[in-house]
XYZ file of C-alpha atoms in Angstrom:
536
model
C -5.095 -6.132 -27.867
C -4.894 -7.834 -31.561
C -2.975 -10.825 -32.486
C -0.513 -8.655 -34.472
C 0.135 -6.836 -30.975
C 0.521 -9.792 -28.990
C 3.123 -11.087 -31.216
C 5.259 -7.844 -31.445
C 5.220 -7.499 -27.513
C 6.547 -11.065 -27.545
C 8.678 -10.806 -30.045
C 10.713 -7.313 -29.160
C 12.226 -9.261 -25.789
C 12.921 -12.445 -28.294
C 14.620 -9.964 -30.389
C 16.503 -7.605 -27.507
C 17.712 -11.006 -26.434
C 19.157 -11.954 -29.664
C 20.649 -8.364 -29.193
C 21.769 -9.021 -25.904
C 23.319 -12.180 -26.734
C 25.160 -11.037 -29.202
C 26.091 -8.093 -27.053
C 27.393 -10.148 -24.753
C 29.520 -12.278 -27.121
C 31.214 -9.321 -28.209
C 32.091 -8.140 -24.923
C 33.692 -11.183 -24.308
C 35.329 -11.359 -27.095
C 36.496 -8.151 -26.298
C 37.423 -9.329 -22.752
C 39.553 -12.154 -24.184
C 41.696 -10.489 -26.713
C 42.154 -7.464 -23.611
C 44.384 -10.488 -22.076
C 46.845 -10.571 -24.425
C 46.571 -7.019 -25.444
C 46.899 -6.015 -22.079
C 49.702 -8.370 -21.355
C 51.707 -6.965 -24.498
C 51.167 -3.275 -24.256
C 51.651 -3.238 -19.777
C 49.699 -1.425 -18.013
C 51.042 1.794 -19.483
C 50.107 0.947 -23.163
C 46.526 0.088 -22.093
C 46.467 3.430 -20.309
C 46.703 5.189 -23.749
C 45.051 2.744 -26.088
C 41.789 3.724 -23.124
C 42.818 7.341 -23.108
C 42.291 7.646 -26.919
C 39.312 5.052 -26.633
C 37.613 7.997 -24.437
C 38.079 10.517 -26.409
C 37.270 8.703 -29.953
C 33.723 7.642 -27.887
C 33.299 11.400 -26.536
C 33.652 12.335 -30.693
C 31.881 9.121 -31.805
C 28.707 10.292 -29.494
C 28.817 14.034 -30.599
C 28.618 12.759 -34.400
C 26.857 9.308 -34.732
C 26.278 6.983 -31.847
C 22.700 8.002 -31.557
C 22.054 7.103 -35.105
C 21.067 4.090 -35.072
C 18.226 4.885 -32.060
C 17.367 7.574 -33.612
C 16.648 5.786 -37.205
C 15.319 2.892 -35.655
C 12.430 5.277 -33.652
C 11.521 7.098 -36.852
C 10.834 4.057 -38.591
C 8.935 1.879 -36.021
C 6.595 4.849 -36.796
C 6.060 4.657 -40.218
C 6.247 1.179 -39.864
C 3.108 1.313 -38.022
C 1.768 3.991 -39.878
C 2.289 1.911 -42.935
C 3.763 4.711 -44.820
C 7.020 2.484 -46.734
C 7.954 5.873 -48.912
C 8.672 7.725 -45.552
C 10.565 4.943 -44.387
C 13.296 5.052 -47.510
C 13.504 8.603 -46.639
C 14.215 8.218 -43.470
C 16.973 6.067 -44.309
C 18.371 8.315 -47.005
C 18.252 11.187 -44.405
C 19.858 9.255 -41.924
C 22.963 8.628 -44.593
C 22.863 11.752 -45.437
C 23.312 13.387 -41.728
C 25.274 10.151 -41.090
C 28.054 11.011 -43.535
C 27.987 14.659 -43.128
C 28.524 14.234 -39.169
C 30.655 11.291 -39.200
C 32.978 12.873 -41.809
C 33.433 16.084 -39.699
C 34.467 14.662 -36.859
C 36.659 12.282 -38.214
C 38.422 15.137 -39.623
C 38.852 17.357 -35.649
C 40.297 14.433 -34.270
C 42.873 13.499 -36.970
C 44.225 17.132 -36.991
C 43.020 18.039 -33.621
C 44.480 14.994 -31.898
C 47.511 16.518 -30.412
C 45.940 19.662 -28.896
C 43.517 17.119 -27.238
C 45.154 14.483 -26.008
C 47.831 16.839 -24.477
C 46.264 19.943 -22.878
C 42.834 18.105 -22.039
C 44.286 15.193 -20.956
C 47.756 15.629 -20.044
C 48.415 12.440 -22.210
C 50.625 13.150 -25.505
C 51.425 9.658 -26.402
C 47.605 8.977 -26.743
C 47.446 11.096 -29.594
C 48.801 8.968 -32.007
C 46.311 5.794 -31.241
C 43.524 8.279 -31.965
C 44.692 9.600 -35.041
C 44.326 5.496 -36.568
C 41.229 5.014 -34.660
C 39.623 8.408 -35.776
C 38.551 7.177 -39.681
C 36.287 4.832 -37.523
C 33.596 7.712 -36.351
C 32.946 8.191 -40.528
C 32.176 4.424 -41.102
C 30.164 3.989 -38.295
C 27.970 6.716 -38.870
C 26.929 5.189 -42.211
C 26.929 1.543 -40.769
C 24.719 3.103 -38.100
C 22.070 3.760 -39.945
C 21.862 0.709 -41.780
C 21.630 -0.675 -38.012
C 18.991 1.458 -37.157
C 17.351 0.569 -40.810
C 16.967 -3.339 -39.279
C 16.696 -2.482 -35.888
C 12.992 -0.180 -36.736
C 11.824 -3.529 -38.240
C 12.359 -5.572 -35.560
C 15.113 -7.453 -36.868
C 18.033 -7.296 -34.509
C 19.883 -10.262 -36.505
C 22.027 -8.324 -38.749
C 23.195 -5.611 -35.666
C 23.864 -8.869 -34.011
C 25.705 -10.883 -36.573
C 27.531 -7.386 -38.234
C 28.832 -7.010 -34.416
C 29.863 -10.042 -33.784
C 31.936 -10.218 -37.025
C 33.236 -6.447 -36.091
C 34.617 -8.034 -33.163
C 36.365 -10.628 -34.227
C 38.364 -8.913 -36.502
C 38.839 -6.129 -34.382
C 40.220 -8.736 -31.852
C 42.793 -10.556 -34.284
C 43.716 -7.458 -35.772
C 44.417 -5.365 -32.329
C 46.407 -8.673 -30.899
C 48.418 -8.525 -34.414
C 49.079 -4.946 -34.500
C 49.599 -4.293 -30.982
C 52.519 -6.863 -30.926
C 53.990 -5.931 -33.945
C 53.965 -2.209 -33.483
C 55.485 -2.960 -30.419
C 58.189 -4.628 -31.747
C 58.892 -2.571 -34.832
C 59.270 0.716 -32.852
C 60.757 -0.475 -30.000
C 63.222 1.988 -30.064
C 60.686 4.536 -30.533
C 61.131 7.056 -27.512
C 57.573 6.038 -26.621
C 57.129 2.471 -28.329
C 53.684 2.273 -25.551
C 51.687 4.825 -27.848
C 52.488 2.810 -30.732
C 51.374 -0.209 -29.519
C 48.080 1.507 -28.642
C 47.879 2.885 -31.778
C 48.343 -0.893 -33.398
C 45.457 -1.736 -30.693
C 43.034 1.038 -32.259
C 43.825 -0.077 -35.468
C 42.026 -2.933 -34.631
C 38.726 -0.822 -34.407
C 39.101 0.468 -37.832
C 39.290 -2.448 -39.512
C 36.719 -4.443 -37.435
C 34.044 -1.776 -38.409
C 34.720 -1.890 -41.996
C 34.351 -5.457 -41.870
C 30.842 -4.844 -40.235
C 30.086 -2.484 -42.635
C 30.657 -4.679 -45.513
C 28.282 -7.196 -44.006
C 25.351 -5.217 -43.172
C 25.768 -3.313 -47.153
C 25.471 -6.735 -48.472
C 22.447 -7.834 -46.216
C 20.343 -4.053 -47.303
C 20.850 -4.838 -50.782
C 19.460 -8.267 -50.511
C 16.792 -6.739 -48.198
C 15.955 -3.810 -50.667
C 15.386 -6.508 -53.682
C 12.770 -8.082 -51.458
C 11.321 -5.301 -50.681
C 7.309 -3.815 -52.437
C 7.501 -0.977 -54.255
C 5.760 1.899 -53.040
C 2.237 2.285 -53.149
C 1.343 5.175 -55.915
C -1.389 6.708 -53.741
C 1.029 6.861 -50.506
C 1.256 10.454 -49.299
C 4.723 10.919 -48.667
C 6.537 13.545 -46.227
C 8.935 16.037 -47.947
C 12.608 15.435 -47.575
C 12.854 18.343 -45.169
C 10.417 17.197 -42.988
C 11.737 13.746 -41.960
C 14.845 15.686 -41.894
C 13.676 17.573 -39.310
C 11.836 15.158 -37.617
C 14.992 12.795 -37.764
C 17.332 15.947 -36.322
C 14.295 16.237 -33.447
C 14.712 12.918 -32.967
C 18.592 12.663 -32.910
C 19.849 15.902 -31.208
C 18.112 14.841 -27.693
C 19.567 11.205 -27.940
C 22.863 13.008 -28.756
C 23.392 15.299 -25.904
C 21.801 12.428 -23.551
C 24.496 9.969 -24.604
C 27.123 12.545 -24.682
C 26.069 13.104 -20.825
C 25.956 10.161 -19.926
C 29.205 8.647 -21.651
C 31.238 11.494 -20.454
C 32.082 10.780 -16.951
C 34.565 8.313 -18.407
C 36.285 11.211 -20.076
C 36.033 13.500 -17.082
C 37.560 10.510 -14.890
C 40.494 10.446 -17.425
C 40.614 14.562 -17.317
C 40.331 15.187 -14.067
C 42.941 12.180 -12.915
C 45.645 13.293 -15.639
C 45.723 16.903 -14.216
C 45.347 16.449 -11.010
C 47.920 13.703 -9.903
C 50.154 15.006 -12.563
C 50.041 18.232 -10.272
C 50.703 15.834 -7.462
C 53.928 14.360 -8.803
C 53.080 11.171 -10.808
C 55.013 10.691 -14.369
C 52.549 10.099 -16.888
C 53.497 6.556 -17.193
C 52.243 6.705 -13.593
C 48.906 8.027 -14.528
C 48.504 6.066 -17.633
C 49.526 2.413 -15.815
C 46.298 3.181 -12.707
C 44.016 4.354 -15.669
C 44.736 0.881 -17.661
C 44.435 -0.783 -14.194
C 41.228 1.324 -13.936
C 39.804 0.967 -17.522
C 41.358 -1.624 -18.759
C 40.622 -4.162 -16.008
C 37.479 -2.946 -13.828
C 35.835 -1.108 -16.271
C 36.331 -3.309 -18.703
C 35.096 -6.276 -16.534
C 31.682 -4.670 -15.157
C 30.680 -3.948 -18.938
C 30.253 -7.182 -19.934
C 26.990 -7.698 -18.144
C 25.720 -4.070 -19.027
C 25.942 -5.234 -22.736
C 22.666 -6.984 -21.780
C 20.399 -3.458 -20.674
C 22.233 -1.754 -23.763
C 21.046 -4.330 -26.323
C 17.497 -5.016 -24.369
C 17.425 -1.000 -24.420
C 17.925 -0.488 -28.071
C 15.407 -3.347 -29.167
C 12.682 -1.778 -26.524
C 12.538 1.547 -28.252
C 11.088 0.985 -31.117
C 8.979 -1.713 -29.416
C 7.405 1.382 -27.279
C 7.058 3.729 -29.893
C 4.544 0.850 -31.942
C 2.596 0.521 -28.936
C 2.089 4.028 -28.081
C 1.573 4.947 -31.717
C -1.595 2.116 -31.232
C -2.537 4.023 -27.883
C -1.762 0.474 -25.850
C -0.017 2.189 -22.727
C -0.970 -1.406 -20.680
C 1.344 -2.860 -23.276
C 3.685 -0.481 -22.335
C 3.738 -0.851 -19.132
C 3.921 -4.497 -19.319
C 7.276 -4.150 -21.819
C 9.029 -1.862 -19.092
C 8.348 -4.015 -16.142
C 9.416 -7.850 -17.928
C 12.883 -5.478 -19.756
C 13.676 -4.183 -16.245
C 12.997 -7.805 -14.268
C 14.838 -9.891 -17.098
C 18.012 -7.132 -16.444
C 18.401 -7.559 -12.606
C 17.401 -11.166 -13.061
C 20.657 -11.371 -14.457
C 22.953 -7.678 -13.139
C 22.207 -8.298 -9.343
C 23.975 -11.969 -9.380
C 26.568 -10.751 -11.674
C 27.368 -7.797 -9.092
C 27.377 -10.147 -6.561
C 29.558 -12.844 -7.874
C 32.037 -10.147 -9.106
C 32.297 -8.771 -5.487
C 33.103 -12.064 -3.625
C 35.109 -13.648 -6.570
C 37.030 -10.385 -7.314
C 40.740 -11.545 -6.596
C 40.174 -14.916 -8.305
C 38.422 -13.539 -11.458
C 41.229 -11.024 -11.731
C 43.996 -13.667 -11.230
C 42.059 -16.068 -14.174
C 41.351 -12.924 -16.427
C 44.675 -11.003 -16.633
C 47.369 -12.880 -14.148
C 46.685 -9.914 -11.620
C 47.226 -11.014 -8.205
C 47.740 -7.407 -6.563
C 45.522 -6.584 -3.835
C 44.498 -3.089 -5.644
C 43.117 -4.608 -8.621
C 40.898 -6.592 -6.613
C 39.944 -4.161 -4.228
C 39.009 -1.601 -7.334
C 36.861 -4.564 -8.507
C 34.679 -5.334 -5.014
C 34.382 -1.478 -4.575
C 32.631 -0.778 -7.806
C 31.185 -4.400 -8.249
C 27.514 -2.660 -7.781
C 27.849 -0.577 -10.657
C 26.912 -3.256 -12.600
C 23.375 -3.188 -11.277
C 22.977 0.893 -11.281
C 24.369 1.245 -15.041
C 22.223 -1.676 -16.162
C 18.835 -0.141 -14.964
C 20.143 3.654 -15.711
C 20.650 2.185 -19.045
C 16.968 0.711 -19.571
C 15.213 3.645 -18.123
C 17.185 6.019 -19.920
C 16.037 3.689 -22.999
C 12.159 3.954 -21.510
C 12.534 7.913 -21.223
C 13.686 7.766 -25.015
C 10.997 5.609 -26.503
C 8.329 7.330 -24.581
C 9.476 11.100 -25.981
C 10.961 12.446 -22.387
C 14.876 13.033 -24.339
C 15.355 15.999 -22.626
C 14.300 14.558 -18.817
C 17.342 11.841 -19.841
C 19.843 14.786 -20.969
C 19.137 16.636 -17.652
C 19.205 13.662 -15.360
C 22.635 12.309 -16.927
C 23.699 16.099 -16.610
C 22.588 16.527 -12.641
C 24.591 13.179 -12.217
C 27.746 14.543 -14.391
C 28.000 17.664 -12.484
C 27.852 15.739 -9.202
C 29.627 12.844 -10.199
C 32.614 15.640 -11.022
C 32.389 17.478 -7.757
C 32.800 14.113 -5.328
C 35.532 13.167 -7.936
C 37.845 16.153 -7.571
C 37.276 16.036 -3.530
C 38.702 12.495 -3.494
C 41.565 13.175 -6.260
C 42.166 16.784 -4.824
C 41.143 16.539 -1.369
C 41.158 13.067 0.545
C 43.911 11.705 -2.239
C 42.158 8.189 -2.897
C 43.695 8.424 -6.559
C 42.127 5.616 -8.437
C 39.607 4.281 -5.697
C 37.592 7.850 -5.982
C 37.287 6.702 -9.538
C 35.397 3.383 -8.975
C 33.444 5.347 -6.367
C 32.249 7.741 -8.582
C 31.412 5.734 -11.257
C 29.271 3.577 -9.053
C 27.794 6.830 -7.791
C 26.689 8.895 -11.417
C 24.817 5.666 -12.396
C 22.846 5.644 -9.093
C 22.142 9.247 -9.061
C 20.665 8.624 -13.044
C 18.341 5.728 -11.796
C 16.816 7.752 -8.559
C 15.894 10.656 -11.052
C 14.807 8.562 -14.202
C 12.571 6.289 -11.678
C 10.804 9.611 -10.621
C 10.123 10.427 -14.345
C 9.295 7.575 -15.227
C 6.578 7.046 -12.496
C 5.217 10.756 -13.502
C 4.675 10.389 -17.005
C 3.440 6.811 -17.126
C 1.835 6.764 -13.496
C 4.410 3.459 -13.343
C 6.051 2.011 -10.363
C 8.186 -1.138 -10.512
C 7.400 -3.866 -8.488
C 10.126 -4.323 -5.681
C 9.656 -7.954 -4.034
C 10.399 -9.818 -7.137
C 12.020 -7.632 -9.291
C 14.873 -6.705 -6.779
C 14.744 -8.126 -3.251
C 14.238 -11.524 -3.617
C 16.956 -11.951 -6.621
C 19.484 -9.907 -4.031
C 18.235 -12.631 -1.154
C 18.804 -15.412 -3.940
C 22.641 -13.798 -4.801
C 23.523 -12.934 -1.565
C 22.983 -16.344 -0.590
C 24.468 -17.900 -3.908
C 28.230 -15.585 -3.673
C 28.311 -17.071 -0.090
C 27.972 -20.713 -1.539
C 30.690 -19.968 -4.422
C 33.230 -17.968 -1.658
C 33.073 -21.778 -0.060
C 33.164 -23.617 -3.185
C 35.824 -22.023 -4.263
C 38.242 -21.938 -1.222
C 37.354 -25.916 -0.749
C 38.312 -26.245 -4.294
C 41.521 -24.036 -4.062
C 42.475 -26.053 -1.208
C 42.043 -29.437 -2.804
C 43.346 -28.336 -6.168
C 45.730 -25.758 -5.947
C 44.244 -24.243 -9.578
C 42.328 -21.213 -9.631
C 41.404 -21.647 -13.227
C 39.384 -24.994 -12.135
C 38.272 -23.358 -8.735
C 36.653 -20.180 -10.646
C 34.881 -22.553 -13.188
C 33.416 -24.995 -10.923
C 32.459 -22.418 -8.230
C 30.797 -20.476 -10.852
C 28.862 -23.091 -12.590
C 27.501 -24.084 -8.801
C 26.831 -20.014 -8.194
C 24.343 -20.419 -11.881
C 22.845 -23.499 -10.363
C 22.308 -22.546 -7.157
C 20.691 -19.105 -8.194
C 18.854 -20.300 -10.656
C 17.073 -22.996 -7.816
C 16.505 -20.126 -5.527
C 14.767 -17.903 -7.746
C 12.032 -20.984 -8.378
C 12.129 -21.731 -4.817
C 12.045 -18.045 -3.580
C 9.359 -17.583 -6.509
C 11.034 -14.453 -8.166
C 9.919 -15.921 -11.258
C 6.092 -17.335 -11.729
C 5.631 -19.581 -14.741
C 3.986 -17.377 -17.085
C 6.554 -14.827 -16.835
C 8.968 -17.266 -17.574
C 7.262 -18.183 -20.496
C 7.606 -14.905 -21.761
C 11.457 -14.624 -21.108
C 14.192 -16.179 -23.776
C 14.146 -20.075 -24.051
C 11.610 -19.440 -21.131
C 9.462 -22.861 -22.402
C 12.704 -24.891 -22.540
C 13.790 -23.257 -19.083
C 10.602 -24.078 -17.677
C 10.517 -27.772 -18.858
C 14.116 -27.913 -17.225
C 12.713 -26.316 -13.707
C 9.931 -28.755 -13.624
């Protein structure tokens, strides 16, 4: 392997960590502002503000999610094909597709939002919210690409800092707006769905905000930039057109897949217990419960396999397009171990800490909140590594194996879902169950791919046994930390905290002790040199 190869296959988990961290900021920041947005729109507000979330992501997938993957795949090629005049084309193709898709789309759901959100959903009042949120689809589209234009590079530090800024105005703007729409049609006949629809305002303006970042970071990039070289070959317009649609239209339908049990939750709950009696302020208040506390809650640790995903897959493509499958191999295997390194704790903590992280998070004491919250807890873990393999079958060129695997899941996850809502009446618990359940079936068929194509297999002992011995053993020490600290204190705010700064501690000693982690492959991790300085 050459020096130049050594440093990108360090680099890509450097950069899918500054990805990741980023990732993770955001979804915290997202968790934070929920509180009060939750707390000023009720449980019923929420319910719409996630209804028209659903179907803005469902529209947002169809037209320009993939984008960015999609962009950032094409030119990690010519990147290592050191062909620069292909690479501006496929960024002018990508705007191109970007604002023809985008724009479309944007348009069905501003004058198709009533038809939607009524006879799909059985939800009127969340057609208003998506009418504000739907300009959004159109900006991202063209903001995707520039993503995807950094991301092919290797440089994940403008996706990271553009998202973290898209955040934070999305936050203060959503808290603003939610409150005041609340208060200005109050006397509205449904003054919920305008608060939602001050909440998705929030998203519109937080992405234009991004957007004006990342335009002002490509033109400073583009005046750095050599010109191209007069004897480069390049590829017609119609041909990276092509091979862009090739690239995009398989990471389309797999997203749309495997994002659209969320809307088929939504679906299927709205008509069915609206056929069994409940109002739909009823249905609206368990689906906030349902996606605006549980869901909301175990995506803040898949952030990490989403951002490690999208910074692997261009990583893969380099190395394959130099014929270094070892180097492959070795990518897959440290992505997947970093990911449960940190999922299976999470998972675990979440499950024995459930009531007093829901208590801390949004004032929630009810038993049902925290039961949705211990039943689902291992989600976490199965839409973390669905999430990276479905990343691996991407960068590798198996697109359709991930569209068929998310669709196997989808069709199952919607049979077991209308038994329990139609059937055995668990209303929102059959929910959380199948959630957990389409993410596991994904992972048991993307595991089998992946160990066809590549002739792969994922070690077991220290990948996933011994971190579930080391967190099994860890929640058990926080359950008693915290009740010993409840008792002495009276707080749960202090009780969390301290229990789950002793839970980090006394996982992170196990793994050393249990020898999950060797030194070399903690060199190779984030801050692995410091970290291993600090274990020593």
């Amino acid at each position: 392997m050459s020096e130049k190869s050594r440093q990108a296959g360090g680099n890509y988990l450097v950069q899918g960590t500054i990805l990741a961290a980023a990732g993770i900021i955001v979804r915290l920041i997202g968790l934070l502002y929920k509180i009060p947005m939750t707390r000023i729109l009720g449980d019923e507000g929420i319910g719409y503000y996630n209804t028209a979330y659903e179907i803005y992501n469902i529209g947002l997938i169809l037209s320009s999610y993939s984008l960015p993957l999609a962009v950032s795949k094409l030119i990690a090629k010519k990147e290592q094909e050191q062909k620069p005049g292909d690479v501006k084309r496929v960024f002018h193709c990508g705007i191109a597709v970007g604002v023809f898709t985008g724009g479309l789309m944007t348009i069905l759901l501003i004058f198709g939002a009533n038809w939607i959100a009524s006879f799909i959903f059985n939800s009127p009042g969340s057609a208003l919210p998506l009418k504000v949120m739907a300009p959004t689809i159109l900006v991202f589209a063209i903001m995707g690409v520039f993503r995807g234009f950094f991301q092919g590079q290797g440089n994940m530090i403008p996706t990271s800092i553009s998202q973290i800024a898209e955040q934070i105005v999305h936050a203060a703007v959503s808290i603003w707006a939610s409150y005041d729409f609340m208060n200005r049609f109050a006397h509205a006949s449904n003054p919920a769905s305008y608060g939602a629809a001050g909440g998705t305002l929030g998203t519109l303006v937080g992405a234009l905000a991004a957007f004006a970042i990342l335009a002002v970071m490509l033109v400073k990039n583009r005046k750095h930039t050599p010109p191209v070289p007069s004897r480069e070959k390049m590829s017609s317009y119609g041909d990276i057109l092509r091979m862009l649609l090739l690239t995009f239209v398989p990471i389309i339908l797999s997203q749309f897949v495997y994002q659209l049990s969320g809307s088929v939750d939504n679906s299927m709950f709205g008509l069915i217990m609206g056929g069994k009696g409940l109002s739909e302020s009823e249905r609206l208040s368990l689906l906030g419960i349902y996606g605006g506390k549980y869901r909301l809650l175990t995506n803040v640790p898949v952030a990490i396999a989403s951002s490690l995903g999208a910074s692997m897959i261009p990583s893969i493509v380099a190395s394959r397009v130099r014929h270094e499958e070892k180097e492959v191999k070795e990518k897959i295997y440290m992505t997947i171990k970093f990911n449960m390194l940190l999922a299976i704790p999470c998972a675990v903590g979440m499950f024995v800490l459930a009531s007093p992280i829901m208590r801390l998070v949004f004032g929630d004491g009810r038993a049902m909140t925290a039961q949705l919250l211990m039943l689902g807890a291992s989600a976490v873990i199965f839409f973390s590594l669905s999430t990276v393999t479905n990343a691996v079958l991407q960068g590798i060129d198996q697109m359709r194996k991930s569209v068929t695997h998310s669709a196997i899941s989808l069709a199952i996850h919607a049979v077991l879902v209308y038994v329990m809502l139609e059937h055995l009446n668990w209303g929102v618990y059959g929910l959380v169950i199948g959630n957990v359940t389409f993410a596991l079936v994904v992972c048991i068929l993307n595991w089998i791919a992946i160990g066809k194509v590549l002739r792969y297999h994922q070690e077991v002992k220290t990948t996933f046994i011994l971190p579930l011995a080391a967190s099994l053993i860890m929640g058990a020490a926080a359950r008693l930390i915290y009740e010993g600290l409840y008792l002495l204190t009276s707080s749960n705010t202090i009780s969390v905290f301290f229990s789950a700064a002793a839970a980090m501690a006394i996982y992170g000693i196990l793994l050393i002790k249990l020898k999950s982690v060797t030194p070399a492959e903690l060199r190779k991790m984030p801050l692995g040199t410091i970290l291993l300085k600090l274990v020593k």
